[in-house]
Coordinates of C-alpha atoms in Angstrom, one line a residue:
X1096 CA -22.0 -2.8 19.5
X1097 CA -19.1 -3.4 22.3
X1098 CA -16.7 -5.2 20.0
X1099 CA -12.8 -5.3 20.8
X1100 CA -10.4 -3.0 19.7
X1101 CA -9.4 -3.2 15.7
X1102 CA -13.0 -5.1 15.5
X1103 CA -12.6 -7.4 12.5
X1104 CA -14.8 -10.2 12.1
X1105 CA -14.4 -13.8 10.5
X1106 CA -11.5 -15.9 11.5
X1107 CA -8.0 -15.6 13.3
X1108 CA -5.6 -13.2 12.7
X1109 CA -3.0 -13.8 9.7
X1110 CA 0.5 -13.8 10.8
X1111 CA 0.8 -11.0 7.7
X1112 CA -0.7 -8.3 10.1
X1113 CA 2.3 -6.4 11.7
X1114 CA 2.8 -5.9 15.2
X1115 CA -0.1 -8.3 16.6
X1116 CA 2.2 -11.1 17.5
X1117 CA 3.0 -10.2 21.4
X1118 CA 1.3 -13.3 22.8
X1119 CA -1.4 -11.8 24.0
X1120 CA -4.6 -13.6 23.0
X1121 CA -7.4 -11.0 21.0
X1122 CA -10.3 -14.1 21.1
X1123 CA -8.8 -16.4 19.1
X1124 CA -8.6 -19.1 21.2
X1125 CA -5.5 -21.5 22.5
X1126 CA -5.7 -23.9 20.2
X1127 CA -4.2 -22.0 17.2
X1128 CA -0.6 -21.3 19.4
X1129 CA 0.9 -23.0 16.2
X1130 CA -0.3 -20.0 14.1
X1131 CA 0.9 -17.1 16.4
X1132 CA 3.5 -15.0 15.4
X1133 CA 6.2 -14.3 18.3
X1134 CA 7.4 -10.8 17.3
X1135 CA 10.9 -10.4 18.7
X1136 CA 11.6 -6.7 16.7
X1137 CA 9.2 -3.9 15.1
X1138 CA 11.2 -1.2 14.7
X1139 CA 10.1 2.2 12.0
X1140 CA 12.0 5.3 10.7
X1141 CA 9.8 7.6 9.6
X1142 CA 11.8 10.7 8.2
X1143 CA 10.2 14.0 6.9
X1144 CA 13.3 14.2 4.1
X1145 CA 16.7 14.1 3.3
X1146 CA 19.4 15.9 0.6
X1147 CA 22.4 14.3 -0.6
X1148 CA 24.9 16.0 -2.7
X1149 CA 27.6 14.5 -5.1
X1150 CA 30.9 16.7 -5.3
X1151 CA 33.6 15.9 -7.3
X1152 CA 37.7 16.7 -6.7
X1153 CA 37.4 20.2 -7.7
X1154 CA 35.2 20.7 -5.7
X1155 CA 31.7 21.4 -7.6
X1156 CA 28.3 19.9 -7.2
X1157 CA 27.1 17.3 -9.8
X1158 CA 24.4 15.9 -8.4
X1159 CA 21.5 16.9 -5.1
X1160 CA 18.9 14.6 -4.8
X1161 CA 16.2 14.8 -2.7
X1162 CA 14.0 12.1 -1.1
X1163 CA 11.0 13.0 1.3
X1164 CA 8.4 11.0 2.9
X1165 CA 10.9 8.3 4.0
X1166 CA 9.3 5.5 5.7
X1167 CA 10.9 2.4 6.3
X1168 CA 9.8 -1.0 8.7
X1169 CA 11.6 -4.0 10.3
X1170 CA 9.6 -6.6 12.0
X1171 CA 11.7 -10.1 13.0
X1172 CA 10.0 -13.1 14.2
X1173 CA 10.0 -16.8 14.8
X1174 CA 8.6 -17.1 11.6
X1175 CA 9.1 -14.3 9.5
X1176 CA 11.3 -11.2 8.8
X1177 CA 9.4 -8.3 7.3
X1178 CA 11.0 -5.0 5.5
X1179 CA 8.8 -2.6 4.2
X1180 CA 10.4 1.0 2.6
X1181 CA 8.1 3.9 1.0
X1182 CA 9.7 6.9 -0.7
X1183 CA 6.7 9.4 -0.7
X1184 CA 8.7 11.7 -3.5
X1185 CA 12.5 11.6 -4.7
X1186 CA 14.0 13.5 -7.5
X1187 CA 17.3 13.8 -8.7
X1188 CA 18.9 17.6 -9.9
X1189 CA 22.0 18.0 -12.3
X1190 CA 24.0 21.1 -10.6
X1191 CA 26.1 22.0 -13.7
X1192 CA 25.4 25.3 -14.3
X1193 CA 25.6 24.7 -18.6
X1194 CA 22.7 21.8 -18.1
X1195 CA 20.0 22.2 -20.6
X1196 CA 18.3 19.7 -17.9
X1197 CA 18.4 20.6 -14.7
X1198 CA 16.1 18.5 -13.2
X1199 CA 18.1 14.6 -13.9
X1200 CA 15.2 12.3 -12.2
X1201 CA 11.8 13.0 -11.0
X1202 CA 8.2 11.9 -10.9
X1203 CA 5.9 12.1 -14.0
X1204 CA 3.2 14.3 -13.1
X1205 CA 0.1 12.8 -12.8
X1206 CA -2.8 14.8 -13.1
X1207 CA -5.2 11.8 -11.0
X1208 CA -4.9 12.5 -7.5
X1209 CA -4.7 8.4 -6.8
X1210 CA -1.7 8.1 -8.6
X1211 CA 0.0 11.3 -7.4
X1212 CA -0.7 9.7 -3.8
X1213 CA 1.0 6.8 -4.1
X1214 CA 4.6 6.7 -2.8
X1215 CA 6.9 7.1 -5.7
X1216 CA 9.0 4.2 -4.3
X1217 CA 7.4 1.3 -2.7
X1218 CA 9.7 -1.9 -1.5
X1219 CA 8.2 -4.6 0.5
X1220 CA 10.0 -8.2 1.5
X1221 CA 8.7 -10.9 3.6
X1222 CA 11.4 -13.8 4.1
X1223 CA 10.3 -17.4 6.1
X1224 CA 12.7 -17.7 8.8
X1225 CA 11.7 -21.4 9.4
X1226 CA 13.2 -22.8 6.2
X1227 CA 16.8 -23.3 7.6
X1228 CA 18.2 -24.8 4.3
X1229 CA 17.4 -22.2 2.0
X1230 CA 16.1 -18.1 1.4
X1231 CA 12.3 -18.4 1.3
X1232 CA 10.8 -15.3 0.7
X1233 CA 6.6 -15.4 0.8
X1234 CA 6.4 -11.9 -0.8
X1235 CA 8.9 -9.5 -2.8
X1236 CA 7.6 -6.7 -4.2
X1237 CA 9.2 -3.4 -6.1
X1238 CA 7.2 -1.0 -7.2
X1239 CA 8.0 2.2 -9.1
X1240 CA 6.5 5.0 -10.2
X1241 CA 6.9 6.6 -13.7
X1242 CA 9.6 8.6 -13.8
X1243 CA 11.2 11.0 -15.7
X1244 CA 14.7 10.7 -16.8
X1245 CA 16.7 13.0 -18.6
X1246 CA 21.1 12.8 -19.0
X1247 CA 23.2 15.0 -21.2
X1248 CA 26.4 14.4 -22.1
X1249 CA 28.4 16.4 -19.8
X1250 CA 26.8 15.1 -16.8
X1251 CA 28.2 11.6 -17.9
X1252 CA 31.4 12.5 -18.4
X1253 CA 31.7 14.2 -14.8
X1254 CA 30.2 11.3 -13.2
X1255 CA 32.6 9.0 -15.2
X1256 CA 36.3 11.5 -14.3
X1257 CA 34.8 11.0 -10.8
X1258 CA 35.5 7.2 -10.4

């Protein structure tokens, strides 16, 4: 019956929960003030897709890539800074027209559904603010999905005249 909102059971809130940190007490009681979370910044972008093309001087296209399900998080506070950044799909497509390969970087596909559901690009960072001397980060984690690459020869070289 009648519990609060978010209803979980058993113990305070960790300050690893996003968002809860506004000061306002959920039952926990006074005495843990030196546990609470002061969140001065939660900000997200959540973006449906994006293209990005690379041209060369002639002008001709070399590269489009495509990411989609583009999700990224801040969170700041007194005691920790937060980035979180999930690419739901991304591939990468070589534009020469002579490409035996026109398809430079994508996904493997996975024929389980859990695996095709997870976010092809998943980047998370928590960093302790309240070490002033030096970078403490509680939490780094990269994780990438199998891909498929394939690069000829005359993509290379394109790339390369380019710089």
């Amino acid at each position: 019956g009648g519990g609060s909102a978010g209803g979980g059971g058993g113990g305070a809130a960790s300050g690893r929960s996003g968002g809860n940190g506004d000061g306002g007490g959920d039952g926990g009681g006074d005495d843990d003030d030196d546990d609470a979370e002061v969140v001065s910044l939660d900000a997200s972008v959540d973006l449906a897709g994006i293209g990005v093309s690379v041209i060369d001087q002639q002008p001709r296209e070399l590269l489009y890539a495509t990411l989609s399900g583009i999700v990224a998080r801040v969170t700041r506070s007194d005691v920790n800074d937060k980035f979180e950044l999930q690419l739901r799909e991304m591939q990468i497509d070589n534009q020469l027209h002579t490409t035996p390969f026109p398809v430079l970087l994508a996904r493997v596909v996975e024929k389980k559904e859990a695996v095709a559901a997870r976010p092809v690009v998943h980047v998370s960072v928590v960093r302790n603010v309240t070490h002033t001397s030096v970078d403490f980060f509680n939490y780094v984690s990269v994780l990438v999905q199998e891909l498929d690459l394939k690069v000829e020869d005359d993509l290379l070289l394109h790339v390369l005249h380019f710089y």
